[in-house]
Amino acid sequence: MGKIILTGDRPTGRLHIGHYVGSLRNRVKLQNEEQYDKYYIMVADAQALTDNFDNPQKIRDNVIEVVLDYLSVGIDPNKVVIFLQSEVSALTELTFYYMNLVTVARLLRNPTVKSEISMRGFDNTVPSGFLNYPISQTADITAFKANCIPVGDDQLPMLEQCNEIVRKFNSIYGDVLVECEAYLPQKEAERRVPGIDGKSKMSKSLGNAIYLADTKEEVARKVMLMYTDPDHIKVSDPGKVEGNIVFLYLDIFANDEHFKKYLPEYQNLDELKNKYRAGGLGDVVIKKFLINVLEEELEPIRERRHYYENHLDEVYDIIKKGTQQAIEDANKTLIDVKKAIGIDYFSNQQFYLEINDKYKQG
Ligand code: TRP
């Protein structure tokens, strides 16, 4: 079987450069390599409701933001089916049947769910819908027979759980579902992009994120606020590169061309790091350089976003068409699943013949 790619995001806010480095950039790469049969990107609004059920407006508002972010990083709607999860009712149906194959204890052991439960203070009040979201995610993946999932490494426990459900389903009902594999960013640094405060992973709730939709001025302001080395006070002081967020970002984004263009006094990042360590290189210089480097990546993204913000009819059609396609494709799997379980009563004559056979006279 060929490669079927599927991934998604909860629409709880605009996407930031942590999402970009950790996943979006990879998705565009996969798209441009064109080595796949089908490619889906899903706005996981139903999953987002599992911990935002009391604030549905937030989810509704962010659907368009996330789609605009997809289009602006270069996802091409002619190559990728972009769709809305809640509109694909086969996903909810599949979830219901898969729920039989998972114990509550197993759900509680899922490391991502576990940390989310404690982060949200759900400890004894976890809604069963939230606890079940890994099962719904299994439905998302298996409905499209997806085998390649570009995600960040926080999603690995979800894929592991998905594959367990797939194996269990297939062993009980026959070979219908397909196991999947994660497609992770190559470099370790790309998997966990810290926020500008350097304290933890970039996240909306911590207020330490640089958004893809930020203006040039906002990006510059945030870079100037970035955590560097607190002991590097005077320019002449030796500085630390490890744990220095500016260098961490340069590790991810900078290449030798950038040096030629914006900082020709240095050939490459190693030279710059050595100078910083030795002393005599100020934070303002490295921050200004980082602003230029980031702008090269963010400027085209911003321009595409601007285009789509002014062509919302096009965006609306993209989501609507993509969703129709997804409904069609997922329904096919639902039919296979129901048939395998034996709950396909009216799809052919079989059930009719069985009941008649059972009560045949004479
Ligand atoms: N759980 C993912 C996240 O929080 C979103 C998601 C939902 C997803 N369904 C998926 C990702 C299926 C990959 C495949 O980002």
Tab-separated table of N, CA and C in Angstrom, residues 249-325:
chain	number	residue	atom	x	y	z
A	249	TYR	N	17.628	29.411	18.501
A	249	TYR	CA	16.851	29.729	17.297
A	249	TYR	C	17.758	29.810	16.077
A	250	LEU	N	18.956	30.371	16.267
A	250	LEU	CA	19.881	30.436	15.130
A	250	LEU	C	20.249	29.024	14.675
A	251	ASP	N	20.416	28.116	15.656
A	251	ASP	CA	20.687	26.709	15.306
A	251	ASP	C	19.598	26.158	14.385
A	252	ILE	N	18.386	26.546	14.647
A	252	ILE	CA	17.259	26.022	13.869
A	252	ILE	C	17.141	26.724	12.515
A	253	PHE	N	17.342	28.029	12.494
A	253	PHE	CA	16.986	28.786	11.282
A	253	PHE	C	18.159	29.276	10.427
A	254	ALA	N	19.316	29.518	11.028
A	254	ALA	CA	20.375	30.236	10.281
A	254	ALA	C	21.183	29.312	9.381
A	255	ASN	N	21.554	29.814	8.211
A	255	ASN	CA	22.487	29.086	7.351
A	255	ASN	C	23.593	30.029	6.878
A	256	ASP	N	24.559	29.500	6.154
A	256	ASP	CA	25.733	30.305	5.790
A	256	ASP	C	25.357	31.474	4.880
A	257	GLU	N	24.334	31.268	4.064
A	257	GLU	CA	23.865	32.355	3.192
A	257	GLU	C	23.428	33.573	4.004
A	258	HIS	N	22.742	33.285	5.113
A	258	HIS	CA	22.305	34.380	5.982
A	258	HIS	C	23.494	35.205	6.470
A	259	PHE	N	24.603	34.512	6.764
A	259	PHE	CA	25.785	35.243	7.241
A	259	PHE	C	26.314	36.165	6.148
A	260	LYS	N	26.414	35.637	4.933
A	260	LYS	CA	26.890	36.459	3.807
A	260	LYS	C	26.041	37.717	3.663
A	261	LYS	N	24.756	37.533	3.827
A	261	LYS	CA	23.829	38.625	3.569
A	261	LYS	C	23.739	39.631	4.717
A	262	TYR	N	23.694	39.115	5.940
A	262	TYR	CA	23.386	40.014	7.053
A	262	TYR	C	24.521	40.213	8.061
A	263	LEU	N	25.496	39.318	8.063
A	263	LEU	CA	26.557	39.429	9.073
A	263	LEU	C	27.876	38.923	8.478
A	264	PRO	N	28.353	39.612	7.436
A	264	PRO	CA	29.491	39.089	6.666
A	264	PRO	C	30.804	39.038	7.463
A	265	GLU	N	30.823	39.668	8.654
A	265	GLU	CA	32.037	39.573	9.487
A	265	GLU	C	32.271	38.136	9.953
A	266	TYR	N	31.228	37.335	9.911
A	266	TYR	CA	31.361	35.934	10.332
A	266	TYR	C	30.938	35.033	9.182
A	267	GLN	N	31.621	33.871	9.070
A	267	GLN	CA	31.296	32.949	7.973
A	267	GLN	C	30.111	32.062	8.309
A	268	ASN	N	30.056	31.682	9.576
A	268	ASN	CA	29.018	30.722	9.952
A	268	ASN	C	28.725	30.784	11.449
A	269	LEU	N	27.803	29.952	11.863
A	269	LEU	CA	27.319	29.983	13.243
A	269	LEU	C	28.399	29.570	14.243
A	270	ASP	N	29.255	28.643	13.856
A	270	ASP	CA	30.321	28.225	14.774
A	270	ASP	C	31.228	29.401	15.114
A	271	GLU	N	31.578	30.173	14.096
A	271	GLU	CA	32.432	31.348	14.328
A	271	GLU	C	31.750	32.334	15.261
A	272	LEU	N	30.467	32.541	15.017
A	272	LEU	CA	29.712	33.492	15.836
A	272	LEU	C	29.656	33.021	17.289
A	273	LYS	N	29.429	31.729	17.461
A	273	LYS	CA	29.363	31.161	18.816
A	273	LYS	C	30.705	31.315	19.528
A	274	ASN	N	31.791	31.058	18.805
A	274	ASN	CA	33.120	31.167	19.422
A	274	ASN	C	33.397	32.582	19.890
A	275	LYS	N	33.008	33.529	19.071
A	275	LYS	CA	33.226	34.936	19.438
A	275	LYS	C	32.399	35.283	20.672
A	276	TYR	N	31.174	34.806	20.705
A	276	TYR	CA	30.286	35.090	21.841
A	276	TYR	C	30.869	34.509	23.120
A	277	ARG	N	31.358	33.292	23.018
A	277	ARG	CA	31.960	32.626	24.185
A	277	ARG	C	33.177	33.394	24.683
A	278	ALA	N	33.967	33.888	23.728
A	278	ALA	CA	35.229	34.553	24.095
A	278	ALA	C	34.980	35.928	24.724
A	279	GLY	N	33.838	36.525	24.396
A	279	GLY	CA	33.567	37.884	24.863
A	279	GLY	C	33.825	38.885	23.746
A	280	GLY	N	33.090	39.993	23.794
A	280	GLY	CA	33.274	41.014	22.764
A	280	GLY	C	32.166	41.018	21.720
A	281	LEU	N	31.138	40.222	21.964
A	281	LEU	CA	30.003	40.225	21.033
A	281	LEU	C	28.734	40.515	21.841
A	282	GLY	N	28.057	41.581	21.470
A	282	GLY	CA	26.881	42.006	22.240
A	282	GLY	C	25.608	41.287	21.827
A	283	ASP	N	24.668	41.242	22.745
A	283	ASP	CA	23.379	40.590	22.461
A	283	ASP	C	22.617	41.279	21.339
A	284	VAL	N	22.773	42.597	21.240
A	284	VAL	CA	22.017	43.321	20.217
A	284	VAL	C	22.420	42.855	18.818
A	285	VAL	N	23.704	42.590	18.630
A	285	VAL	CA	24.174	42.132	17.315
A	285	VAL	C	23.544	40.784	16.950
A	286	ILE	N	23.576	39.863	17.891
A	286	ILE	CA	23.023	38.537	17.554
A	286	ILE	C	21.501	38.591	17.428
A	287	LYS	N	20.889	39.471	18.190
A	287	LYS	CA	19.421	39.587	18.091
A	287	LYS	C	19.003	40.208	16.764
A	288	LYS	N	19.739	41.238	16.338
A	288	LYS	CA	19.404	41.867	15.045
A	288	LYS	C	19.582	40.855	13.917
A	289	PHE	N	20.643	40.053	14.030
A	289	PHE	CA	20.871	39.018	13.022
A	289	PHE	C	19.701	38.024	13.008
A	290	LEU	N	19.302	37.596	14.199
A	290	LEU	CA	18.184	36.637	14.277
A	290	LEU	C	16.904	37.227	13.678
A	291	ILE	N	16.676	38.504	13.911
A	291	ILE	CA	15.478	39.140	13.333
A	291	ILE	C	15.512	39.017	11.807
A	292	ASN	N	16.674	39.308	11.219
A	292	ASN	CA	16.801	39.190	9.760
A	292	ASN	C	16.573	37.760	9.275
A	293	VAL	N	17.158	36.819	10.008
A	293	VAL	CA	17.029	35.406	9.632
A	293	VAL	C	15.560	34.974	9.710
A	294	LEU	N	14.900	35.332	10.807
A	294	LEU	CA	13.493	34.950	10.970
A	294	LEU	C	12.625	35.594	9.901
A	295	GLU	N	12.927	36.855	9.611
A	295	GLU	CA	12.120	37.572	8.616
A	295	GLU	C	12.163	36.888	7.251
A	296	GLU	N	13.301	36.319	6.900
A	296	GLU	CA	13.384	35.639	5.601
A	296	GLU	C	12.379	34.505	5.511
A	297	GLU	N	12.169	33.838	6.647
A	297	GLU	CA	11.225	32.735	6.680
A	297	GLU	C	9.786	33.253	6.838
A	298	LEU	N	9.631	34.280	7.647
A	298	LEU	CA	8.272	34.714	8.009
A	298	LEU	C	7.622	35.652	6.993
A	299	GLU	N	8.444	36.404	6.292
A	299	GLU	CA	7.906	37.381	5.338
A	299	GLU	C	7.013	36.738	4.266
A	300	PRO	N	7.490	35.670	3.580
A	300	PRO	CA	6.617	35.036	2.582
A	300	PRO	C	5.354	34.435	3.198
A	301	ILE	N	5.472	33.954	4.444
A	301	ILE	CA	4.312	33.392	5.145
A	301	ILE	C	3.285	34.486	5.385
A	302	ARG	N	3.775	35.633	5.837
A	302	ARG	CA	2.906	36.782	6.096
A	302	ARG	C	2.222	37.250	4.813
A	303	GLU	N	2.967	37.252	3.719
A	303	GLU	CA	2.401	37.703	2.444
A	303	GLU	C	1.285	36.784	1.960
A	304	ARG	N	1.536	35.480	2.084
A	304	ARG	CA	0.482	34.535	1.673
A	304	ARG	C	-0.739	34.691	2.567
A	305	ARG	N	-0.507	34.908	3.861
A	305	ARG	CA	-1.634	35.095	4.781
A	305	ARG	C	-2.447	36.320	4.359
A	306	HIS	N	-1.730	37.362	4.034
A	306	HIS	CA	-2.377	38.599	3.599
A	306	HIS	C	-3.256	38.337	2.370
A	307	TYR	N	-2.718	37.560	1.430
A	307	TYR	CA	-3.492	37.228	0.230
A	307	TYR	C	-4.796	36.527	0.624
A	308	TYR	N	-4.679	35.485	1.429
A	308	TYR	CA	-5.877	34.702	1.771
A	308	TYR	C	-6.849	35.475	2.656
A	309	GLU	N	-6.319	36.347	3.513
A	309	GLU	CA	-7.222	37.183	4.325
A	309	GLU	C	-8.092	38.051	3.424
A	310	ASN	N	-7.560	38.374	2.257
A	310	ASN	CA	-8.325	39.173	1.302
A	310	ASN	C	-9.098	38.346	0.282
A	311	HIS	N	-9.011	37.024	0.399
A	311	HIS	CA	-9.749	36.123	-0.498
A	311	HIS	C	-10.448	35.048	0.318
A	312	LEU	N	-11.247	35.493	1.268
A	312	LEU	CA	-11.859	34.537	2.197
A	312	LEU	C	-12.857	33.608	1.506
A	313	ASP	N	-13.437	34.048	0.392
A	313	ASP	CA	-14.329	33.160	-0.358
A	313	ASP	C	-13.577	31.915	-0.820
A	314	GLU	N	-12.360	32.151	-1.255
A	314	GLU	CA	-11.517	31.043	-1.695
A	314	GLU	C	-11.251	30.079	-0.529
A	315	VAL	N	-10.954	30.669	0.626
A	315	VAL	CA	-10.635	29.850	1.806
A	315	VAL	C	-11.859	29.027	2.224
A	316	TYR	N	-13.003	29.685	2.221
A	316	TYR	CA	-14.251	29.011	2.589
A	316	TYR	C	-14.489	27.812	1.672
A	317	ASP	N	-14.304	28.016	0.370
A	317	ASP	CA	-14.489	26.920	-0.586
A	317	ASP	C	-13.496	25.786	-0.370
A	318	ILE	N	-12.277	26.161	-0.023
A	318	ILE	CA	-11.242	25.147	0.218
A	318	ILE	C	-11.663	24.228	1.366
A	319	ILE	N	-12.122	24.827	2.467
A	319	ILE	CA	-12.510	24.011	3.637
A	319	ILE	C	-13.750	23.180	3.299
A	320	LYS	N	-14.683	23.794	2.583
A	320	LYS	CA	-15.935	23.101	2.291
A	320	LYS	C	-15.691	21.912	1.357
A	321	LYS	N	-14.936	22.143	0.323
A	321	LYS	CA	-14.634	21.060	-0.623
A	321	LYS	C	-13.826	19.968	0.047
A	322	GLY	N	-12.830	20.376	0.827
A	322	GLY	CA	-11.982	19.403	1.526
A	322	GLY	C	-12.816	18.547	2.456
A	323	THR	N	-13.745	19.182	3.151
A	323	THR	CA	-14.578	18.452	4.100
A	323	THR	C	-15.481	17.455	3.367
A	324	GLN	N	-16.023	17.877	2.227
A	324	GLN	CA	-16.861	16.942	1.454
A	324	GLN	C	-16.063	15.709	1.037
A	325	GLN	N	-14.845	15.958	0.598
A	325	GLN	CA	-13.963	14.854	0.197
A	325	GLN	C	-13.694	13.915	1.379
